[in-house]
Amino acid sequence: EAGVVQSPRYKIIEKKQPVAFWCNPISGHNTLYWYLQNLGQGPELLIRYENEEAVDDSQLPKDRFSAERLKGVDSTLKIQPAELGDSAVYLCASSPLEISSYNEQFFGPGTRLTVL
Amino acid sequence: GENVEQHPSTLSVQEGDSAVIKCTYSDSASNYFPWYKQELGKGPQLIIDIRSNVGEKKDQRIAVTLNKTAKHFSLHITETQPEDSAVYFCAANSRGTYKYIFGTGTRLKVLA
């Protein structure tokens, strides 16, 4: 079974430029998460999708970040414009439909963003 | 707000020795506690988890213990091997939901 796929793996951009990250979750997983991981820290949730609906985007800085999951499968996270402080690893995770609070989340390899 | 503290931040052990990583959580409603291993350049990988209705769980060389009263949970790795070297994260689910609160990680080095 293929895991969570993310691309690109690495991205270097100048500040004020836009950038987009793509995620393909595990087949059959209809819950998708985007996390931010700063150096030396644990992941922090940005947004959670159930199918195509963003059910929790309370941690997403909406002035510059946006996300979409149009068909309830792949997802894209965008930053426009990027700032120096956005340099981090952006992780995507997925899980099966939650039937209890014990949901296992499976992470992709992440996209390492460097903003110069 | 909810918080998960993790100690130590770095841990070096000799191959074959045991390693213990400890976490405390603040949200009494947390009922699911996963542990993730993250190798360099990779995403976190779930290695073991425990639910609040269980005090201990073991999977080969890895075990996790939970003390709900004290809001402590710990990861125990026995007979450590060089391939155990990685960063380990504990997490607790916030208010018993899908939202994980992660610890700050422990960098484990197993010296051959």
Coordinates of C-alpha atoms in Angstrom, one line a residue:
Chain A
E1 CA 0.0 0.0 0.0
A2 CA 1.4 3.4 -1.0
G3 CA 1.8 5.9 1.8
V4 CA 1.1 9.6 1.7
V5 CA 2.8 11.3 -1.2
Q6 CA 4.0 14.9 -1.1
S7 CA 5.7 17.1 -3.7
P8 CA 7.9 18.8 -4.1
R9 CA 10.2 17.5 -1.4
Y10 CA 12.3 20.7 -1.3
K11 CA 11.5 24.2 -2.4
I12 CA 13.7 27.3 -2.2
I13 CA 12.1 30.7 -3.0
E14 CA 12.6 34.4 -2.6
K15 CA 10.5 36.2 0.0
K16 CA 7.3 37.6 -1.4
Q17 CA 7.0 34.9 -4.0
P18 CA 4.1 32.4 -4.0
V19 CA 4.6 28.7 -3.4
A20 CA 2.3 25.6 -3.4
F21 CA 2.6 22.2 -1.9
W22 CA 0.7 19.1 -3.1
C23 CA -0.4 16.0 -1.2
N24 CA -2.0 12.7 -2.2
P25 CA -3.3 10.8 0.8
I26 CA -3.5 7.1 1.3
S27 CA -6.2 5.5 -0.8
G28 CA -9.4 5.4 1.0
H29 CA -8.5 7.9 3.7
N30 CA -11.0 10.7 3.5
T31 CA -9.5 12.8 6.4
L32 CA -6.5 14.9 5.4
Y33 CA -4.3 17.2 7.6
W34 CA -1.7 19.8 6.9
Y35 CA 0.9 20.4 9.6
L36 CA 3.7 22.9 10.0
Q37 CA 6.9 21.6 11.6
N38 CA 9.5 24.2 12.6
L39 CA 13.1 23.1 13.2
G40 CA 13.4 21.2 16.5
Q41 CA 9.7 21.3 17.1
G42 CA 6.8 18.9 16.9
P43 CA 4.2 19.3 14.1
E44 CA 1.4 21.8 14.5
L45 CA -1.9 21.4 12.8
L46 CA -2.8 24.0 10.2
I47 CA -6.0 22.6 8.7
R48 CA -8.0 19.4 8.6
Y49 CA -10.3 18.2 5.8
E50 CA -13.1 15.6 5.9
N51 CA -13.6 14.8 2.2
E52 CA -13.6 18.2 0.5
E53 CA -14.8 20.2 3.6
A54 CA -12.3 22.1 5.7
V55 CA -13.7 21.2 9.2
D56 CA -10.9 22.9 11.2
D57 CA -8.9 25.8 9.8
S58 CA -8.6 27.7 13.0
Q59 CA -4.8 27.5 13.0
L60 CA -4.3 28.5 9.3
P61 CA -3.0 32.1 8.9
K62 CA -5.6 33.1 6.3
D63 CA -4.0 36.3 5.3
R64 CA -1.4 34.5 3.3
F65 CA -2.2 30.7 3.5
S66 CA -4.9 28.9 1.6
A67 CA -5.7 25.3 1.0
E68 CA -8.1 23.3 -1.1
R69 CA -9.2 19.7 -1.6
L70 CA -11.6 20.1 -4.5
K71 CA -12.5 16.4 -5.1
G72 CA -11.9 15.1 -1.7
V73 CA -8.7 13.4 -2.6
D74 CA -5.6 15.4 -3.4
S75 CA -4.9 18.7 -1.6
T76 CA -2.9 21.8 -2.2
L77 CA -1.5 24.2 0.4
K78 CA -0.5 27.6 -0.9
I79 CA 1.4 30.5 0.6
Q80 CA 1.2 33.9 -1.0
P81 CA 3.3 35.9 -0.4
A82 CA 5.9 33.8 1.4
E83 CA 7.8 35.4 4.3
L84 CA 11.2 34.5 5.8
G85 CA 9.5 33.0 8.9
D86 CA 7.6 30.5 6.7
S87 CA 10.8 28.4 6.3
A88 CA 9.8 25.1 7.8
V89 CA 8.7 21.6 6.8
Y90 CA 5.1 21.2 5.7
L91 CA 3.7 17.8 6.5
C92 CA 0.6 16.2 5.1
A93 CA -1.2 13.4 7.0
S94 CA -4.2 11.3 6.4
S95 CA -6.5 8.9 8.3
P96 CA -9.6 6.8 7.7
L97 CA -13.0 8.3 8.5
E98 CA -13.0 8.9 12.2
I99 CA -15.3 6.6 14.0
S100 CA -13.9 7.4 17.4
S101 CA -11.3 9.7 18.8
Y102 CA -8.6 7.1 18.4
N103 CA -7.7 8.0 14.9
E104 CA -4.3 7.1 13.6
Q105 CA -2.7 9.7 11.4
F106 CA -0.2 8.6 8.8
F107 CA 2.3 11.2 7.7
G108 CA 4.0 11.9 4.4
P109 CA 7.7 12.8 4.0
G110 CA 7.0 16.6 4.0
T111 CA 8.1 19.5 1.9
R112 CA 11.0 21.5 3.2
L113 CA 10.5 25.1 2.4
T114 CA 13.4 27.7 2.5
V115 CA 12.5 31.3 2.0
L116 CA 15.5 33.6 1.2
Chain B
G1 CA -4.2 25.9 26.4
E2 CA -3.3 22.2 26.0
N3 CA 0.3 21.4 26.4
V4 CA 2.6 18.4 26.1
E5 CA 6.0 18.5 27.6
Q6 CA 8.7 16.0 26.6
H7 CA 12.0 15.1 28.2
P8 CA 14.9 14.7 27.6
S9 CA 15.5 16.7 24.5
T10 CA 18.5 14.6 23.7
L11 CA 19.5 11.1 24.8
S12 CA 22.6 9.0 24.1
V13 CA 22.7 5.4 25.0
Q14 CA 25.1 2.5 24.3
E15 CA 23.9 -0.2 21.9
G16 CA 22.0 -2.8 23.9
D17 CA 21.0 -0.5 26.7
S18 CA 17.5 0.8 27.4
A19 CA 16.1 4.2 26.6
V20 CA 13.2 6.0 28.3
I21 CA 11.4 9.1 27.1
K22 CA 8.9 10.8 29.3
C23 CA 5.9 13.1 28.5
T24 CA 3.4 14.9 30.5
Y25 CA 0.1 16.4 29.3
S26 CA -2.3 19.0 30.6
D27 CA -5.6 18.1 29.1
S28 CA -7.5 15.7 31.3
A29 CA -9.8 14.9 28.4
S30 CA -7.0 13.4 26.3
N31 CA -7.6 9.7 25.7
Y32 CA -5.2 8.7 22.9
F33 CA -1.4 9.0 23.1
P34 CA 0.6 8.1 20.0
W35 CA 4.4 8.0 19.7
Y36 CA 6.1 8.8 16.4
K37 CA 9.6 8.2 15.2
Q38 CA 11.1 10.7 12.7
E39 CA 14.2 9.9 10.8
L40 CA 16.2 12.6 9.0
G41 CA 14.4 13.8 5.9
K42 CA 11.3 11.7 6.5
G43 CA 7.9 12.3 8.0
P44 CA 6.9 11.0 11.4
Q45 CA 6.1 7.3 11.6
L46 CA 3.7 5.9 14.2
I47 CA 5.5 3.3 16.2
I48 CA 3.1 2.6 19.1
D49 CA 0.1 4.1 20.7
I50 CA -1.9 3.7 23.9
R51 CA -5.5 4.5 24.8
S52 CA -6.6 5.9 28.1
N53 CA -8.3 2.7 29.2
V54 CA -5.0 0.8 29.2
G55 CA -2.0 1.3 31.5
E56 CA 0.7 -0.4 29.4
K57 CA 1.2 -1.7 25.9
K58 CA 4.1 -3.6 24.5
D59 CA 5.3 -4.4 21.0
Q60 CA 8.5 -6.4 20.8
R61 CA 11.3 -4.0 22.1
I62 CA 9.0 -1.0 22.5
A63 CA 6.6 -0.4 25.4
V64 CA 4.5 2.6 26.5
T65 CA 3.1 3.2 29.9
L66 CA 0.4 5.6 30.9
N67 CA -0.4 7.1 34.3
K68 CA -3.7 9.0 33.9
T69 CA -3.8 10.3 37.4
A70 CA -0.4 12.0 37.1
K71 CA -0.9 12.7 33.4
H72 CA 2.3 11.0 32.5
F73 CA 3.2 8.6 29.7
S74 CA 6.5 7.1 28.7
L75 CA 8.2 5.3 25.9
H76 CA 10.6 2.5 26.7
I77 CA 12.9 1.0 24.2
T78 CA 14.9 -2.1 25.3
E79 CA 18.0 -3.6 23.6
T80 CA 18.6 -0.5 21.6
Q81 CA 20.1 -0.7 18.1
P82 CA 21.8 1.9 15.9
E83 CA 18.7 2.0 13.7
D84 CA 16.7 3.2 16.7
S85 CA 18.6 6.5 16.3
A86 CA 16.0 9.2 15.4
V87 CA 13.8 11.9 16.8
Y88 CA 10.9 10.6 18.8
F89 CA 7.7 12.6 19.4
C90 CA 5.0 12.0 21.9
A91 CA 1.5 13.4 21.3
A92 CA -1.8 13.6 23.1
N93 CA -5.2 14.2 21.5
S94 CA -6.7 17.5 22.5
R95 CA -10.1 17.2 24.3
G96 CA -10.4 13.6 23.2
T97 CA -10.6 14.6 19.5
Y98 CA -8.5 14.2 16.3
K99 CA -6.3 17.2 17.2
Y100 CA -2.9 16.1 18.3
I101 CA -0.7 18.2 20.5
F102 CA 2.9 17.1 20.0
G103 CA 5.8 17.3 22.4
T104 CA 9.0 19.0 21.3
G105 CA 10.8 15.8 20.5
T106 CA 13.7 13.7 21.8
R107 CA 16.8 13.1 19.7
L108 CA 18.0 9.6 20.5
K109 CA 21.5 8.5 19.6
V110 CA 22.4 4.8 20.0
L111 CA 26.2 4.5 20.1
A112 CA 27.6 1.3 18.6

